[in-house]
PDB file of C-alpha atoms in Angstrom:
ATOM      1  CA  MET A   1       0.000   0.000   0.000  1.00  0.00           C
ATOM      2  CA  ASP A   2       1.471   3.358  -1.076  1.00  0.00           C
ATOM      3  CA  LEU A   3       0.875   5.799   1.761  1.00  0.00           C
ATOM      4  CA  SER A   4       2.780   8.685   0.185  1.00  0.00           C
ATOM      5  CA  SER A   5      -0.219   9.761  -1.939  1.00  0.00           C
ATOM      6  CA  ALA A   6      -2.223  10.408   1.231  1.00  0.00           C
ATOM      7  CA  TYR A   7      -0.057  13.455   1.950  1.00  0.00           C
ATOM      8  CA  SER A   8      -1.579  15.215  -1.085  1.00  0.00           C
ATOM      9  CA  TYR A   9      -5.008  15.421   0.545  1.00  0.00           C
ATOM     10  CA  ARG A  10      -6.289  17.089   3.693  1.00  0.00           C
ATOM     11  CA  LEU A  11      -9.194  15.658   5.632  1.00  0.00           C
ATOM     12  CA  ASP A  12     -10.900  19.043   5.916  1.00  0.00           C
ATOM     13  CA  TRP A  13     -10.955  19.251   2.096  1.00  0.00           C
ATOM     14  CA  ILE A  14     -12.742  15.893   1.992  1.00  0.00           C
ATOM     15  CA  ALA A  15     -15.140  16.915   4.770  1.00  0.00           C
ATOM     16  CA  SER A  16     -16.002  20.128   2.927  1.00  0.00           C
ATOM     17  CA  PHE A  17     -16.527  18.230  -0.336  1.00  0.00           C
ATOM     18  CA  VAL A  18     -18.957  15.776   1.301  1.00  0.00           C
ATOM     19  CA  ALA A  19     -20.758  18.598   3.135  1.00  0.00           C
ATOM     20  CA  VAL A  20     -21.329  20.628  -0.047  1.00  0.00           C
ATOM     21  CA  ALA A  21     -22.589  17.512  -1.844  1.00  0.00           C
ATOM     22  CA  HIS A  22     -24.984  16.626   0.999  1.00  0.00           C
ATOM     23  CA  GLU A  23     -26.171  20.143   1.829  1.00  0.00           C
ATOM     24  CA  GLY A  24     -26.563  21.264  -1.777  1.00  0.00           C
ATOM     25  CA  GLY A  25     -24.445  24.412  -1.595  1.00  0.00           C
ATOM     26  CA  PHE A  26     -21.400  26.138  -0.148  1.00  0.00           C
ATOM     27  CA  SER A  27     -23.309  28.341   2.281  1.00  0.00           C
ATOM     28  CA  ALA A  28     -25.321  25.471   3.737  1.00  0.00           C
ATOM     29  CA  ALA A  29     -22.171  23.343   4.006  1.00  0.00           C
ATOM     30  CA  ALA A  30     -20.391  26.134   5.856  1.00  0.00           C
ATOM     31  CA  LYS A  31     -23.196  26.289   8.405  1.00  0.00           C
ATOM     32  CA  ALA A  32     -23.159  22.508   8.846  1.00  0.00           C
ATOM     33  CA  LEU A  33     -19.385  22.516   9.403  1.00  0.00           C
ATOM     34  CA  TYR A  34     -19.318  25.712  11.506  1.00  0.00           C
ATOM     35  CA  ARG A  35     -16.841  27.245   9.068  1.00  0.00           C
ATOM     36  CA  SER A  36     -16.894  30.335   6.889  1.00  0.00           C
ATOM     37  CA  GLN A  37     -18.124  30.033   3.327  1.00  0.00           C
ATOM     38  CA  PRO A  38     -14.803  31.304   1.896  1.00  0.00           C
ATOM     39  CA  ARG A  39     -12.971  28.578   3.833  1.00  0.00           C
ATOM     40  CA  VAL A  40     -15.239  25.858   2.434  1.00  0.00           C
ATOM     41  CA  SER A  41     -14.864  27.285  -1.092  1.00  0.00           C
ATOM     42  CA  SER A  42     -11.088  27.304  -0.612  1.00  0.00           C
ATOM     43  CA  HIS A  43     -11.121  23.649   0.463  1.00  0.00           C
ATOM     44  CA  ILE A  44     -13.068  22.638  -2.638  1.00  0.00           C
ATOM     45  CA  GLY A  45     -10.793  24.689  -4.896  1.00  0.00           C
ATOM     46  CA  GLU A  46      -7.644  23.129  -3.421  1.00  0.00           C
ATOM     47  CA  LEU A  47      -9.070  19.622  -3.708  1.00  0.00           C
ATOM     48  CA  GLU A  48     -10.065  20.229  -7.330  1.00  0.00           C
ATOM     49  CA  HIS A  49      -6.572  21.576  -8.042  1.00  0.00           C
ATOM     50  CA  VAL A  50      -4.857  18.494  -6.630  1.00  0.00           C
ATOM     51  CA  LEU A  51      -7.257  16.153  -8.451  1.00  0.00           C
ATOM     52  CA  GLY A  52      -7.090  18.095 -11.697  1.00  0.00           C
ATOM     53  CA  ALA A  53     -10.869  17.942 -12.105  1.00  0.00           C
ATOM     54  CA  LYS A  54     -13.918  20.042 -11.282  1.00  0.00           C
ATOM     55  CA  LEU A  55     -16.129  18.411  -8.664  1.00  0.00           C
ATOM     56  CA  PHE A  56     -19.097  20.800  -8.800  1.00  0.00           C
ATOM     57  CA  ASP A  57     -20.965  22.560 -11.583  1.00  0.00           C
ATOM     58  CA  ARG A  58     -21.244  26.102 -10.220  1.00  0.00           C
ATOM     59  CA  SER A  59     -23.245  27.374 -13.198  1.00  0.00           C
ATOM     60  CA  VAL A  60     -26.486  25.940 -11.767  1.00  0.00           C
ATOM     61  CA  GLN A  61     -28.314  26.563  -8.508  1.00  0.00           C
ATOM     62  CA  PRO A  62     -28.128  24.634  -6.338  1.00  0.00           C
ATOM     63  CA  VAL A  63     -24.654  23.540  -7.343  1.00  0.00           C
ATOM     64  CA  ALA A  64     -24.544  20.029  -8.798  1.00  0.00           C
ATOM     65  CA  LEU A  65     -21.892  17.334  -8.752  1.00  0.00           C
ATOM     66  CA  THR A  66     -19.990  16.821 -11.975  1.00  0.00           C
ATOM     67  CA  PRO A  67     -19.488  13.254 -13.265  1.00  0.00           C
ATOM     68  CA  GLU A  68     -16.084  13.273 -11.551  1.00  0.00           C
ATOM     69  CA  GLY A  69     -17.693  14.503  -8.334  1.00  0.00           C
ATOM     70  CA  ARG A  70     -20.336  11.790  -8.426  1.00  0.00           C
ATOM     71  CA  ALA A  71     -17.635   9.162  -8.875  1.00  0.00           C
ATOM     72  CA  LEU A  72     -15.585  10.517  -5.968  1.00  0.00           C
ATOM     73  CA  LEU A  73     -18.395  11.085  -3.452  1.00  0.00           C
ATOM     74  CA  PRO A  74     -18.915   7.457  -2.269  1.00  0.00           C
ATOM     75  CA  HIS A  75     -15.176   7.119  -1.621  1.00  0.00           C
ATOM     76  CA  ALA A  76     -15.057  10.404   0.284  1.00  0.00           C
ATOM     77  CA  GLU A  77     -18.035   9.316   2.383  1.00  0.00           C
ATOM     78  CA  GLU A  78     -16.299   6.024   3.147  1.00  0.00           C
ATOM     79  CA  ILE A  79     -13.161   7.845   4.294  1.00  0.00           C
ATOM     80  CA  LEU A  80     -15.195   9.909   6.761  1.00  0.00           C
ATOM     81  CA  SER A  81     -17.124   6.817   7.875  1.00  0.00           C
ATOM     82  CA  ARG A  82     -13.851   5.018   8.596  1.00  0.00           C
ATOM     83  CA  LEU A  83     -12.663   7.985  10.632  1.00  0.00           C
ATOM     84  CA  ASP A  84     -15.792   7.687  12.792  1.00  0.00           C
ATOM     85  CA  VAL A  85     -14.903   4.048  13.455  1.00  0.00           C
ATOM     86  CA  PHE A  86     -11.303   5.085  14.184  1.00  0.00           C
ATOM     87  CA  SER A  87     -12.560   7.503  16.826  1.00  0.00           C
ATOM     88  CA  ASP A  88     -14.983   4.926  18.246  1.00  0.00           C
ATOM     89  CA  VAL A  89     -12.166   2.420  18.700  1.00  0.00           C
ATOM     90  CA  ALA A  90      -9.950   4.984  20.410  1.00  0.00           C
ATOM     91  CA  ASP A  91     -12.700   6.033  22.802  1.00  0.00           C
ATOM     92  CA  GLY A  92     -13.712   2.436  23.398  1.00  0.00           C
ATOM     93  CA  ALA A  93     -10.264   1.732  24.780  1.00  0.00           C
ATOM     94  CA  ASN A  94     -11.137   4.027  27.675  1.00  0.00           C
ATOM     95  CA  GLY A  95     -14.582   2.524  28.123  1.00  0.00           C
ATOM     96  CA  VAL A  96     -16.294   5.589  26.623  1.00  0.00           C
ATOM     97  CA  VAL A  97     -18.660   5.417  23.649  1.00  0.00           C
ATOM     98  CA  ARG A  98     -19.451   8.758  22.087  1.00  0.00           C
ATOM     99  CA  GLY A  99     -20.774  10.078  18.827  1.00  0.00           C
ATOM    100  CA  GLU A 100     -23.877  11.138  16.922  1.00  0.00           C
ATOM    101  CA  VAL A 101     -26.209   8.572  15.349  1.00  0.00           C
ATOM    102  CA  ARG A 102     -28.708   9.497  12.636  1.00  0.00           C
ATOM    103  CA  VAL A 103     -31.954   7.611  13.257  1.00  0.00           C
ATOM    104  CA  GLY A 104     -34.769   7.433  10.691  1.00  0.00           C
ATOM    105  CA  LEU A 105     -38.336   6.691  11.782  1.00  0.00           C
ATOM    106  CA  TYR A 106     -41.772   6.762  10.167  1.00  0.00           C
ATOM    107  CA  PRO A 107     -44.229   9.250  11.786  1.00  0.00           C
ATOM    108  CA  SER A 108     -46.114   7.110  14.322  1.00  0.00           C
ATOM    109  CA  ALA A 109     -42.964   5.306  15.440  1.00  0.00           C
ATOM    110  CA  ALA A 110     -41.185   8.644  15.850  1.00  0.00           C
ATOM    111  CA  ALA A 111     -43.996  10.021  18.008  1.00  0.00           C
ATOM    112  CA  PHE A 112     -44.076   6.896  20.163  1.00  0.00           C
ATOM    113  CA  LEU A 113     -40.427   5.918  20.464  1.00  0.00           C
ATOM    114  CA  TYR A 114     -38.054   8.825  19.829  1.00  0.00           C
ATOM    115  CA  PRO A 115     -38.660  10.840  23.040  1.00  0.00           C
ATOM    116  CA  THR A 116     -38.163   7.690  25.125  1.00  0.00           C
ATOM    117  CA  LEU A 117     -34.976   6.860  23.211  1.00  0.00           C
ATOM    118  CA  VAL A 118     -33.534  10.326  23.860  1.00  0.00           C
ATOM    119  CA  ARG A 119     -34.321  10.147  27.578  1.00  0.00           C
ATOM    120  CA  ARG A 120     -32.829   6.655  27.881  1.00  0.00           C
ATOM    121  CA  LEU A 121     -29.615   7.712  26.148  1.00  0.00           C
ATOM    122  CA  GLN A 122     -29.320  10.802  28.339  1.00  0.00           C
ATOM    123  CA  GLN A 123     -29.354   8.492  31.347  1.00  0.00           C
ATOM    124  CA  ALA A 124     -27.281   5.584  30.042  1.00  0.00           C
ATOM    125  CA  ALA A 125     -24.885   7.195  27.541  1.00  0.00           C
ATOM    126  CA  PRO A 126     -24.703  10.993  27.915  1.00  0.00           C
ATOM    127  CA  SER A 127     -21.858  11.191  25.377  1.00  0.00           C
ATOM    128  CA  VAL A 128     -24.137   9.824  22.643  1.00  0.00           C
ATOM    129  CA  ARG A 129     -26.437  12.050  20.617  1.00  0.00           C
ATOM    130  CA  THR A 130     -29.051  11.198  18.021  1.00  0.00           C
ATOM    131  CA  THR A 131     -30.438  13.131  15.088  1.00  0.00           C
ATOM    132  CA  LEU A 132     -34.017  12.400  14.023  1.00  0.00           C
ATOM    133  CA  PHE A 133     -34.880  11.860  10.352  1.00  0.00           C
ATOM    134  CA  GLU A 134     -38.641  11.433  10.051  1.00  0.00           C
ATOM    135  CA  GLY A 135     -40.242  10.249   6.828  1.00  0.00           C
ATOM    136  CA  PRO A 136     -42.330   7.659   4.985  1.00  0.00           C
ATOM    137  CA  THR A 137     -41.360   3.999   5.152  1.00  0.00           C
ATOM    138  CA  LEU A 138     -39.950   3.792   1.627  1.00  0.00           C
ATOM    139  CA  SER A 139     -37.865   6.943   1.964  1.00  0.00           C
ATOM    140  CA  LEU A 140     -36.200   5.502   5.077  1.00  0.00           C
ATOM    141  CA  GLU A 141     -34.895   2.599   2.999  1.00  0.00           C
ATOM    142  CA  SER A 142     -33.411   5.039   0.489  1.00  0.00           C
ATOM    143  CA  LEU A 143     -31.814   7.143   3.221  1.00  0.00           C
ATOM    144  CA  LEU A 144     -30.257   4.080   4.824  1.00  0.00           C
ATOM    145  CA  THR A 145     -28.892   2.578   1.614  1.00  0.00           C
ATOM    146  CA  GLY A 146     -27.596   6.009   0.581  1.00  0.00           C
ATOM    147  CA  GLY A 147     -25.697   6.466   3.836  1.00  0.00           C
ATOM    148  CA  ASP A 148     -27.747   9.469   4.968  1.00  0.00           C
ATOM    149  CA  ILE A 149     -28.866   7.728   8.176  1.00  0.00           C
ATOM    150  CA  ASP A 150     -27.238   5.074  10.364  1.00  0.00           C
ATOM    151  CA  LEU A 151     -30.345   3.250  11.605  1.00  0.00           C
ATOM    152  CA  ALA A 152     -33.900   3.015  10.300  1.00  0.00           C
ATOM    153  CA  LEU A 153     -36.922   1.942  12.278  1.00  0.00           C
ATOM    154  CA  ARG A 154     -39.516   0.767   9.763  1.00  0.00           C
ATOM    155  CA  PRO A 155     -41.982  -2.072   9.144  1.00  0.00           C
ATOM    156  CA  VAL A 156     -40.877  -5.314   7.522  1.00  0.00           C
ATOM    157  CA  LEU A 157     -43.375  -4.566   4.740  1.00  0.00           C
ATOM    158  CA  PRO A 158     -42.975  -3.374   2.075  1.00  0.00           C
ATOM    159  CA  LEU A 159     -39.971  -5.671   1.671  1.00  0.00           C
ATOM    160  CA  VAL A 160     -36.610  -3.926   1.312  1.00  0.00           C
ATOM    161  CA  ARG A 161     -34.885  -4.222  -2.052  1.00  0.00           C
ATOM    162  CA  ASP A 162     -31.269  -3.966  -0.909  1.00  0.00           C
ATOM    163  CA  ASP A 163     -29.708  -7.187   0.389  1.00  0.00           C
ATOM    164  CA  ARG A 164     -27.113  -5.188   2.323  1.00  0.00           C
ATOM    165  CA  LEU A 165     -29.771  -4.298   4.893  1.00  0.00           C
ATOM    166  CA  MET A 166     -30.176  -6.357   8.044  1.00  0.00           C
ATOM    167  CA  ASN A 167     -32.820  -6.030  10.736  1.00  0.00           C
ATOM    168  CA  ARG A 168     -33.632  -6.852  14.337  1.00  0.00           C
ATOM    169  CA  TRP A 169     -37.303  -7.458  15.156  1.00  0.00           C
ATOM    170  CA  LEU A 170     -38.836  -5.050  17.691  1.00  0.00           C
ATOM    171  CA  TRP A 171     -42.588  -5.609  17.948  1.00  0.00           C
ATOM    172  CA  SER A 172     -45.769  -6.665  16.177  1.00  0.00           C
ATOM    173  CA  GLU A 173     -49.043  -4.751  16.310  1.00  0.00           C
ATOM    174  CA  PRO A 174     -52.501  -5.367  14.870  1.00  0.00           C
ATOM    175  CA  LEU A 175     -54.121  -3.545  12.012  1.00  0.00           C
ATOM    176  CA  VAL A 176     -57.332  -1.802  13.053  1.00  0.00           C
ATOM    177  CA  VAL A 177     -60.392  -0.341  11.384  1.00  0.00           C
ATOM    178  CA  VAL A 178     -60.916   3.391  11.951  1.00  0.00           C
ATOM    179  CA  VAL A 179     -64.481   4.708  11.725  1.00  0.00           C
ATOM    180  CA  PRO A 180     -66.425   7.837  12.696  1.00  0.00           C
ATOM    181  CA  ALA A 181     -68.036   7.648  16.133  1.00  0.00           C
ATOM    182  CA  GLY A 182     -71.324   5.738  15.977  1.00  0.00           C
ATOM    183  CA  HIS A 183     -70.518   4.040  12.660  1.00  0.00           C
ATOM    184  CA  PRO A 184     -72.373   0.721  12.006  1.00  0.00           C
ATOM    185  CA  LEU A 185     -69.084  -1.202  12.129  1.00  0.00           C
ATOM    186  CA  THR A 186     -68.796  -0.467  15.860  1.00  0.00           C
ATOM    187  CA  ALA A 187     -71.951  -2.428  16.722  1.00  0.00           C
ATOM    188  CA  ASN A 188     -70.837  -6.052  16.847  1.00  0.00           C
ATOM    189  CA  GLY A 189     -67.211  -6.244  17.950  1.00  0.00           C
ATOM    190  CA  PRO A 190     -64.399  -7.393  15.626  1.00  0.00           C
ATOM    191  CA  VAL A 191     -65.343  -6.928  11.990  1.00  0.00           C
ATOM    192  CA  PRO A 192     -64.443  -9.276   9.083  1.00  0.00           C
ATOM    193  CA  LEU A 193     -62.291  -7.960   6.235  1.00  0.00           C
ATOM    194  CA  LYS A 194     -65.057  -8.627   3.740  1.00  0.00           C
ATOM    195  CA  ARG A 195     -67.387  -6.333   5.682  1.00  0.00           C
ATOM    196  CA  VAL A 196     -64.700  -3.642   5.903  1.00  0.00           C
ATOM    197  CA  ALA A 197     -64.196  -3.816   2.127  1.00  0.00           C
ATOM    198  CA  SER A 198     -67.832  -2.915   1.506  1.00  0.00           C
ATOM    199  CA  PHE A 199     -66.906   0.700   2.350  1.00  0.00           C
ATOM    200  CA  PRO A 200     -64.520   3.084   0.547  1.00  0.00           C
ATOM    201  CA  LEU A 201     -61.185   2.798   2.353  1.00  0.00           C
ATOM    202  CA  VAL A 202     -58.538   5.200   3.617  1.00  0.00           C
ATOM    203  CA  THR A 203     -55.264   3.294   3.965  1.00  0.00           C
ATOM    204  CA  ILE A 204     -51.575   3.802   4.560  1.00  0.00           C
ATOM    205  CA  GLY A 205     -49.370   3.867   1.480  1.00  0.00           C
ATOM    206  CA  GLU A 206     -47.599   6.019  -1.084  1.00  0.00           C
ATOM    207  CA  PRO A 207     -49.803   6.306  -4.171  1.00  0.00           C
ATOM    208  CA  THR A 208     -47.276   8.405  -6.089  1.00  0.00           C
ATOM    209  CA  GLU A 209     -44.650   5.661  -6.275  1.00  0.00           C
ATOM    210  CA  ASP A 210     -43.882   4.562  -9.852  1.00  0.00           C
ATOM    211  CA  THR A 211     -43.726   0.865  -8.941  1.00  0.00           C
ATOM    212  CA  PRO A 212     -46.194   0.245  -6.074  1.00  0.00           C
ATOM    213  CA  ARG A 213     -45.042  -2.030  -3.283  1.00  0.00           C
ATOM    214  CA  GLN A 214     -47.106  -4.069  -0.866  1.00  0.00           C
ATOM    215  CA  PHE A 215     -47.986  -2.411   2.427  1.00  0.00           C
ATOM    216  CA  GLU A 216     -49.702  -4.579   5.039  1.00  0.00           C
ATOM    217  CA  THR A 217     -53.153  -3.257   4.208  1.00  0.00           C
ATOM    218  CA  ASN A 218     -52.765  -4.051   0.507  1.00  0.00           C
ATOM    219  CA  LEU A 219     -51.410  -7.501   1.242  1.00  0.00           C
ATOM    220  CA  VAL A 220     -54.093  -8.641   3.692  1.00  0.00           C
ATOM    221  CA  PHE A 221     -56.896  -7.865   1.242  1.00  0.00           C
ATOM    222  CA  ALA A 222     -54.982  -9.477  -1.629  1.00  0.00           C
ATOM    223  CA  GLU A 223     -54.360 -12.655   0.383  1.00  0.00           C
ATOM    224  CA  ALA A 224     -58.061 -12.807   1.249  1.00  0.00           C
ATOM    225  CA  GLY A 225     -58.984 -12.457  -2.433  1.00  0.00           C
ATOM    226  CA  ILE A 226     -60.767  -9.163  -1.773  1.00  0.00           C
ATOM    227  CA  ARG A 227     -60.444  -6.096  -4.006  1.00  0.00           C
ATOM    228  CA  PRO A 228     -61.537  -3.072  -1.949  1.00  0.00           C
ATOM    229  CA  THR A 229     -62.109   0.435  -3.239  1.00  0.00           C
ATOM    230  CA  ILE A 230     -59.220   2.623  -2.033  1.00  0.00           C
ATOM    231  CA  ALA A 231     -60.529   6.165  -1.761  1.00  0.00           C
ATOM    232  CA  PHE A 232     -57.412   7.766  -0.231  1.00  0.00           C
ATOM    233  CA  GLN A 233     -53.867   6.807   0.779  1.00  0.00           C
ATOM    234  CA  THR A 234     -51.681   8.678   3.242  1.00  0.00           C
ATOM    235  CA  ASN A 235     -48.611   8.124   5.391  1.00  0.00           C
ATOM    236  CA  GLN A 236     -49.754  10.612   8.025  1.00  0.00           C
ATOM    237  CA  PRO A 237     -51.910   9.143  10.841  1.00  0.00           C
ATOM    238  CA  GLN A 238     -53.513  12.513  11.561  1.00  0.00           C
ATOM    239  CA  THR A 239     -54.536  12.907   7.918  1.00  0.00           C
ATOM    240  CA  LEU A 240     -56.093   9.437   7.922  1.00  0.00           C
ATOM    241  CA  ALA A 241     -58.022  10.261  11.105  1.00  0.00           C
ATOM    242  CA  SER A 242     -59.240  13.549   9.625  1.00  0.00           C
ATOM    243  CA  LEU A 243     -60.458  11.903   6.413  1.00  0.00           C
ATOM    244  CA  VAL A 244     -62.348   9.277   8.433  1.00  0.00           C
ATOM    245  CA  ARG A 245     -63.766  11.891  10.798  1.00  0.00           C
ATOM    246  CA  ALA A 246     -65.085  13.785   7.763  1.00  0.00           C
ATOM    247  CA  GLY A 247     -66.954  10.683   6.577  1.00  0.00           C
ATOM    248  CA  LEU A 248     -64.843  10.232   3.460  1.00  0.00           C
ATOM    249  CA  GLY A 249     -64.054   6.575   4.078  1.00  0.00           C
ATOM    250  CA  VAL A 250     -63.268   3.834   6.582  1.00  0.00           C
ATOM    251  CA  GLY A 251     -59.643   3.695   7.675  1.00  0.00           C
ATOM    252  CA  VAL A 252     -57.436   0.608   7.862  1.00  0.00           C
ATOM    253  CA  THR A 253     -54.042   1.171   9.432  1.00  0.00           C
ATOM    254  CA  ASN A 254     -51.647  -0.040  12.099  1.00  0.00           C
ATOM    255  CA  ALA A 255     -52.751   0.424  15.696  1.00  0.00           C
ATOM    256  CA  LEU A 256     -49.739   2.541  16.712  1.00  0.00           C
ATOM    257  CA  ALA A 257     -50.652   5.145  14.102  1.00  0.00           C
ATOM    258  CA  MET A 258     -53.939   5.740  15.901  1.00  0.00           C
ATOM    259  CA  MET A 259     -52.271   5.701  19.302  1.00  0.00           C
ATOM    260  CA  THR A 260     -50.244   8.756  18.247  1.00  0.00           C
ATOM    261  CA  ALA A 261     -53.085  10.585  16.441  1.00  0.00           C
ATOM    262  CA  ASN A 262     -55.960  12.714  17.711  1.00  0.00           C
ATOM    263  CA  CYS A 263     -58.783  10.165  17.922  1.00  0.00           C
ATOM    264  CA  ALA A 264     -61.530  12.595  18.918  1.00  0.00           C
ATOM    265  CA  GLY A 265     -64.696  11.745  16.973  1.00  0.00           C
ATOM    266  CA  ILE A 266     -63.444   8.387  15.692  1.00  0.00           C
ATOM    267  CA  GLU A 267     -63.424   4.838  17.017  1.00  0.00           C
ATOM    268  CA  LEU A 268     -61.108   1.857  16.531  1.00  0.00           C
ATOM    269  CA  VAL A 269     -62.533  -1.558  15.736  1.00  0.00           C
ATOM    270  CA  PRO A 270     -60.480  -4.782  15.796  1.00  0.00           C
ATOM    271  CA  ILE A 271     -60.332  -6.880  12.628  1.00  0.00           C
ATOM    272  CA  ALA A 272     -61.860 -10.333  13.077  1.00  0.00           C
ATOM    273  CA  GLU A 273     -58.931 -11.997  11.354  1.00  0.00           C
ATOM    274  CA  SER A 274     -56.681 -11.445  14.386  1.00  0.00           C
ATOM    275  CA  HIS A 275     -53.517 -12.779  12.708  1.00  0.00           C
ATOM    276  CA  ILE A 276     -53.245  -9.626  10.568  1.00  0.00           C
ATOM    277  CA  GLN A 277     -50.354  -7.600  11.965  1.00  0.00           C
ATOM    278  CA  ARG A 278     -47.619  -5.119  11.198  1.00  0.00           C
ATOM    279  CA  HIS A 279     -44.102  -6.272  12.105  1.00  0.00           C
ATOM    280  CA  VAL A 280     -41.595  -3.544  12.956  1.00  0.00           C
ATOM    281  CA  ALA A 281     -37.793  -3.823  13.037  1.00  0.00           C
ATOM    282  CA  VAL A 282     -34.679  -1.690  13.360  1.00  0.00           C
ATOM    283  CA  TRP A 283     -32.539  -1.812  10.214  1.00  0.00           C
ATOM    284  CA  TRP A 284     -28.890  -1.098   9.411  1.00  0.00           C
ATOM    285  CA  ARG A 285     -26.379  -1.641   6.617  1.00  0.00           C
ATOM    286  CA  ALA A 286     -24.449  -4.863   7.181  1.00  0.00           C
ATOM    287  CA  ASP A 287     -21.740  -3.950   4.677  1.00  0.00           C
ATOM    288  CA  ARG A 288     -20.477  -0.981   6.678  1.00  0.00           C
ATOM    289  CA  ALA A 289     -17.800  -1.203   9.349  1.00  0.00           C
ATOM    290  CA  GLU A 290     -19.425  -1.780  12.726  1.00  0.00           C
ATOM    291  CA  SER A 291     -19.615   1.381  14.838  1.00  0.00           C
ATOM    292  CA  ALA A 292     -19.682   1.074  18.621  1.00  0.00           C
ATOM    293  CA  VAL A 293     -21.999   4.050  19.001  1.00  0.00           C
ATOM    294  CA  VAL A 294     -24.428   2.811  16.324  1.00  0.00           C
ATOM    295  CA  ALA A 295     -24.471  -0.633  17.944  1.00  0.00           C
ATOM    296  CA  LEU A 296     -25.171   0.950  21.332  1.00  0.00           C
ATOM    297  CA  VAL A 297     -28.131   2.978  20.034  1.00  0.00           C
ATOM    298  CA  ARG A 298     -29.446  -0.085  18.206  1.00  0.00           C
ATOM    299  CA  ASP A 299     -29.318  -2.095  21.452  1.00  0.00           C
ATOM    300  CA  VAL A 300     -31.056   0.665  23.408  1.00  0.00           C
ATOM    301  CA  ILE A 301     -33.852   0.800  20.809  1.00  0.00           C
ATOM    302  CA  ALA A 302     -34.267  -2.981  20.998  1.00  0.00           C
ATOM    303  CA  ALA A 303     -34.562  -2.817  24.805  1.00  0.00           C
ATOM    304  CA  LEU A 304     -37.308  -0.163  24.860  1.00  0.00           C
ATOM    305  CA  PRO A 305     -40.813  -1.337  25.843  1.00  0.00           C
ATOM    306  CA  ALA A 306     -43.121  -2.323  23.002  1.00  0.00           C
ATOM    307  CA  PRO A 307     -46.126  -0.032  22.392  1.00  0.00           C
ATOM    308  CA  ARG A 308     -49.440  -0.660  24.139  1.00  0.00           C
ATOM    309  CA  LEU A 309     -52.830   0.450  22.879  1.00  0.00           C
ATOM    310  CA  PRO A 310     -56.305   0.488  24.483  1.00  0.00           C
ATOM    311  CA  LEU A 311     -58.938  -0.796  22.071  1.00  0.00           C
ATOM    312  CA  ALA A 312     -62.649  -0.357  22.642  1.00  0.00           C
ATOM    313  CA  GLY A 313     -64.063  -3.414  24.378  1.00  0.00           C
ATOM    314  CA  ASN A 314     -60.740  -4.579  25.868  1.00  0.00           C
ATOM    315  CA  ASP A 315     -60.899  -5.340  29.579  1.00  0.00           C
ATOM    316  CA  ASP A 316     -57.186  -4.645  29.878  1.00  0.00           C
ATOM    317  CA  ALA A 317     -56.608  -1.220  28.379  1.00  0.00           C
ATOM    318  CA  THR A 318     -52.858  -1.690  28.599  1.00  0.00           C
ATOM    319  CA  ALA A 319     -52.726  -5.068  26.860  1.00  0.00           C
ATOM    320  CA  PRO A 320     -49.564  -5.112  24.714  1.00  0.00           C
ATOM    321  CA  PHE A 321     -49.530  -5.792  21.001  1.00  0.00           C
ATOM    322  CA  SER A 322     -48.377  -9.376  20.576  1.00  0.00           C
TER     323      SER A 322
END
């Protein structure tokens, strides 16, 4: 291995290059790095000079990576990732784990779990910080595979497409029917899927995706041989509740979504086919060097209590999802 070429490059040049690429501009990168914009511009200029190639197209706004910049970016990101591991190992020798972990969660999981995670880390590992990235299930997969987050908490469905991703199961929760208060479906306890499908539905999902993927609600109806009428799809629990409250359809979603939404004026009804569930896991990239701080946060997430939800008609209002 020829180490002499390493002397041609400075780590702050590489850090500035990655920051501009991620933040979409020199000014934003300067803020992220707590440096002046001229300093960041100087770093990029010096790196381009040594490489003999332009890394950014400055004629467009926001600035865009050139073909050479796109080719270099994954390698620059890997260098910085390896430095994080280098620091973790050094700190680990003294029994201290420190660092910042980027955690991605879908909305209802973020509302339920993230505050508890922060409090637990403050108590158990005060040198560890987390940054929250909240978004739809499918976008979390993209963020994780792209290296923009370190951990993703998302359902098992839709199935991930990248075989580099591994997961650790966290909990299972039932799907529930969401109806306006006093709706006929509340009269006789758990309701069969076929009866639910006789109404226009409001479900979770991402209708704008070019190649639709199977969310739990789509799959359970498909497996039962039922083709319901989907009136609306949304990834926001509060939007689903509002559409149901307005009488625009009957909702079918995971129970945790309703636990974190304003349920005034609506009621939750169990589905008679009790085996229908959402399975939730914490995900990470198995092909990346193991980080002590990421592993610690992953273990803390796995040790947090599973969600509990009171459903109408339950004698035990704190019965866990299982």
